[in-house]
Amino acid sequence: MLLKWIRLFSTILCLMLMTNLSIGDGSQVLHAQQEIPSYAKWGSFAVRKTKERYPDAAIVDYLHIGKEYGTKISTEKFKLWLKQDGKEFGVYVDIQFKTETEKLIDIKFRKTDR
């Protein structure tokens, strides 16, 4: 599973670094520059904390649901899909932080069978 995450992050990094690609005849194909999503920091945090909470489970999927913007407090929302002992389940992870400083306020987990 760790190898899958390393491959994913390596692919994202390669895409970010690749802005121009030369073709054999010397012409260039331009690619849109890939930016790191604003939620990437919180997504990594959600994965790490979910692994701590469910140490015997493998994370098999990850979804960024969205961000709730607030003037003082914002929330990043994720859904992770886990597998443990042959059973799969979902975990919603809500991360609250100060909008201006991005200082963590709270993290909430909610287990689901869907």
mmCIF file of C-alpha atoms in Angstrom:
data_model
loop_
_atom_site.group_PDB
_atom_site.id
_atom_site.type_symbol
_atom_site.label_atom_id
_atom_site.label_comp_id
_atom_site.label_asym_id
_atom_site.label_seq_id
_atom_site.Cartn_x
_atom_site.Cartn_y
_atom_site.Cartn_z
ATOM 1 C CA MET A 1 0.000 0.000 0.000
ATOM 2 C CA LEU A 2 2.841 2.361 0.865
ATOM 3 C CA LEU A 3 4.323 1.698 -2.565
ATOM 4 C CA LYS A 4 1.028 2.778 -4.158
ATOM 5 C CA TRP A 5 1.149 6.111 -2.292
ATOM 6 C CA ILE A 6 4.799 6.648 -3.205
ATOM 7 C CA ARG A 7 3.978 6.034 -6.883
ATOM 8 C CA LEU A 8 1.058 8.469 -6.708
ATOM 9 C CA PHE A 9 3.144 11.235 -5.161
ATOM 10 C CA SER A 10 6.027 10.556 -7.581
ATOM 11 C CA THR A 11 3.651 10.853 -10.524
ATOM 12 C CA ILE A 12 2.227 14.118 -9.222
ATOM 13 C CA LEU A 13 5.735 15.488 -8.671
ATOM 14 C CA CYS A 14 6.804 14.518 -12.201
ATOM 15 C CA LEU A 15 3.742 16.202 -13.680
ATOM 16 C CA MET A 16 4.466 19.349 -11.701
ATOM 17 C CA LEU A 17 8.051 19.494 -12.951
ATOM 18 C CA MET A 18 7.179 18.823 -16.569
ATOM 19 C CA THR A 19 6.177 22.058 -18.269
ATOM 20 C CA ASN A 20 7.633 21.565 -21.770
ATOM 21 C CA LEU A 21 8.158 18.366 -23.713
ATOM 22 C CA SER A 22 10.235 18.232 -26.887
ATOM 23 C CA ILE A 23 9.232 16.041 -29.803
ATOM 24 C CA GLY A 24 11.843 14.406 -32.059
ATOM 25 C CA ASP A 25 11.475 17.052 -34.813
ATOM 26 C CA GLY A 26 12.408 19.872 -32.416
ATOM 27 C CA SER A 27 8.883 21.224 -31.993
ATOM 28 C CA GLN A 28 7.492 21.481 -28.493
ATOM 29 C CA VAL A 29 4.287 20.307 -26.930
ATOM 30 C CA LEU A 30 3.277 22.596 -24.086
ATOM 31 C CA HIS A 31 1.624 21.177 -21.008
ATOM 32 C CA ALA A 32 -0.320 23.107 -18.435
ATOM 33 C CA GLN A 33 1.749 23.470 -15.317
ATOM 34 C CA GLN A 34 0.396 21.224 -12.595
ATOM 35 C CA GLU A 35 -0.087 22.878 -9.238
ATOM 36 C CA ILE A 36 -0.159 21.150 -5.893
ATOM 37 C CA PRO A 37 -3.796 21.244 -4.761
ATOM 38 C CA SER A 38 -4.451 23.482 -1.767
ATOM 39 C CA TYR A 39 -5.798 20.493 0.156
ATOM 40 C CA ALA A 40 -2.673 18.298 -0.333
ATOM 41 C CA LYS A 41 -1.218 19.180 3.079
ATOM 42 C CA TRP A 42 -4.485 18.311 4.814
ATOM 43 C CA GLY A 43 -4.943 15.178 2.708
ATOM 44 C CA SER A 44 -1.579 13.823 3.853
ATOM 45 C CA PHE A 45 -2.508 14.709 7.427
ATOM 46 C CA ALA A 46 -5.877 12.914 7.090
ATOM 47 C CA VAL A 47 -4.172 9.774 5.766
ATOM 48 C CA ARG A 48 -1.563 9.804 8.551
ATOM 49 C CA LYS A 49 -4.126 10.297 11.324
ATOM 50 C CA THR A 50 -6.441 7.644 9.855
ATOM 51 C CA LYS A 51 -3.549 5.157 9.835
ATOM 52 C CA GLU A 52 -2.927 6.001 13.498
ATOM 53 C CA ARG A 53 -6.602 5.493 14.346
ATOM 54 C CA TYR A 54 -6.944 2.262 12.331
ATOM 55 C CA PRO A 55 -3.418 0.768 12.430
ATOM 56 C CA ASP A 56 -4.496 -2.703 11.247
ATOM 57 C CA ALA A 57 -6.406 -1.423 8.210
ATOM 58 C CA ALA A 58 -5.110 -0.696 4.721
ATOM 59 C CA ILE A 59 -6.212 2.516 3.029
ATOM 60 C CA VAL A 60 -7.441 1.495 -0.419
ATOM 61 C CA ASP A 61 -8.966 4.740 -1.687
ATOM 62 C CA TYR A 62 -8.980 8.463 -0.978
ATOM 63 C CA LEU A 63 -11.360 11.263 -1.920
ATOM 64 C CA HIS A 64 -11.213 14.991 -1.268
ATOM 65 C CA ILE A 65 -14.853 15.928 -0.759
ATOM 66 C CA GLY A 66 -14.294 19.664 -0.562
ATOM 67 C CA LYS A 67 -13.557 22.656 1.582
ATOM 68 C CA GLU A 68 -15.936 24.720 3.671
ATOM 69 C CA TYR A 69 -14.569 28.257 3.792
ATOM 70 C CA GLY A 70 -15.111 30.406 6.835
ATOM 71 C CA THR A 71 -13.832 33.809 7.799
ATOM 72 C CA LYS A 72 -12.198 32.446 10.941
ATOM 73 C CA ILE A 73 -12.450 28.646 10.673
ATOM 74 C CA SER A 74 -12.370 26.457 7.545
ATOM 75 C CA THR A 75 -12.856 22.713 7.149
ATOM 76 C CA GLU A 76 -11.295 20.293 4.651
ATOM 77 C CA LYS A 77 -13.397 17.152 4.150
ATOM 78 C CA PHE A 78 -12.107 13.757 3.007
ATOM 79 C CA LYS A 79 -13.384 10.225 2.661
ATOM 80 C CA LEU A 80 -10.986 7.318 2.958
ATOM 81 C CA TRP A 81 -11.869 3.739 2.128
ATOM 82 C CA LEU A 82 -10.225 1.098 4.317
ATOM 83 C CA LYS A 83 -9.931 -2.671 4.318
ATOM 84 C CA GLN A 84 -9.397 -4.721 7.460
ATOM 85 C CA ASP A 85 -9.841 -8.440 8.076
ATOM 86 C CA GLY A 86 -11.490 -8.885 4.671
ATOM 87 C CA LYS A 87 -14.077 -6.165 5.329
ATOM 88 C CA GLU A 88 -14.186 -2.696 3.791
ATOM 89 C CA PHE A 89 -15.505 0.486 5.338
ATOM 90 C CA GLY A 90 -15.312 4.218 4.860
ATOM 91 C CA VAL A 91 -14.072 6.914 7.184
ATOM 92 C CA TYR A 92 -15.066 10.543 6.778
ATOM 93 C CA VAL A 93 -12.360 12.876 8.049
ATOM 94 C CA ASP A 94 -13.145 16.546 8.745
ATOM 95 C CA ILE A 95 -10.182 18.772 9.557
ATOM 96 C CA GLN A 96 -10.937 22.173 11.077
ATOM 97 C CA PHE A 97 -8.262 24.857 11.051
ATOM 98 C CA LYS A 98 -7.864 28.601 11.405
ATOM 99 C CA THR A 99 -8.464 30.113 7.983
ATOM 100 C CA GLU A 100 -5.752 32.755 8.212
ATOM 101 C CA THR A 101 -2.939 30.754 9.834
ATOM 102 C CA GLU A 102 -3.950 27.169 8.900
ATOM 103 C CA LYS A 103 -3.371 26.156 12.515
ATOM 104 C CA LEU A 104 -5.142 22.890 13.331
ATOM 105 C CA ILE A 105 -8.201 23.218 15.551
ATOM 106 C CA ASP A 106 -9.833 19.785 15.426
ATOM 107 C CA ILE A 107 -10.024 16.542 13.466
ATOM 108 C CA LYS A 108 -13.184 14.406 13.443
ATOM 109 C CA PHE A 109 -13.599 10.835 12.203
ATOM 110 C CA ARG A 110 -16.904 9.246 11.241
ATOM 111 C CA LYS A 111 -16.984 5.583 10.218
ATOM 112 C CA THR A 112 -19.467 4.463 7.559
ATOM 113 C CA ASP A 113 -20.290 1.257 5.704
ATOM 114 C CA ARG A 114 -20.894 3.176 2.465
#
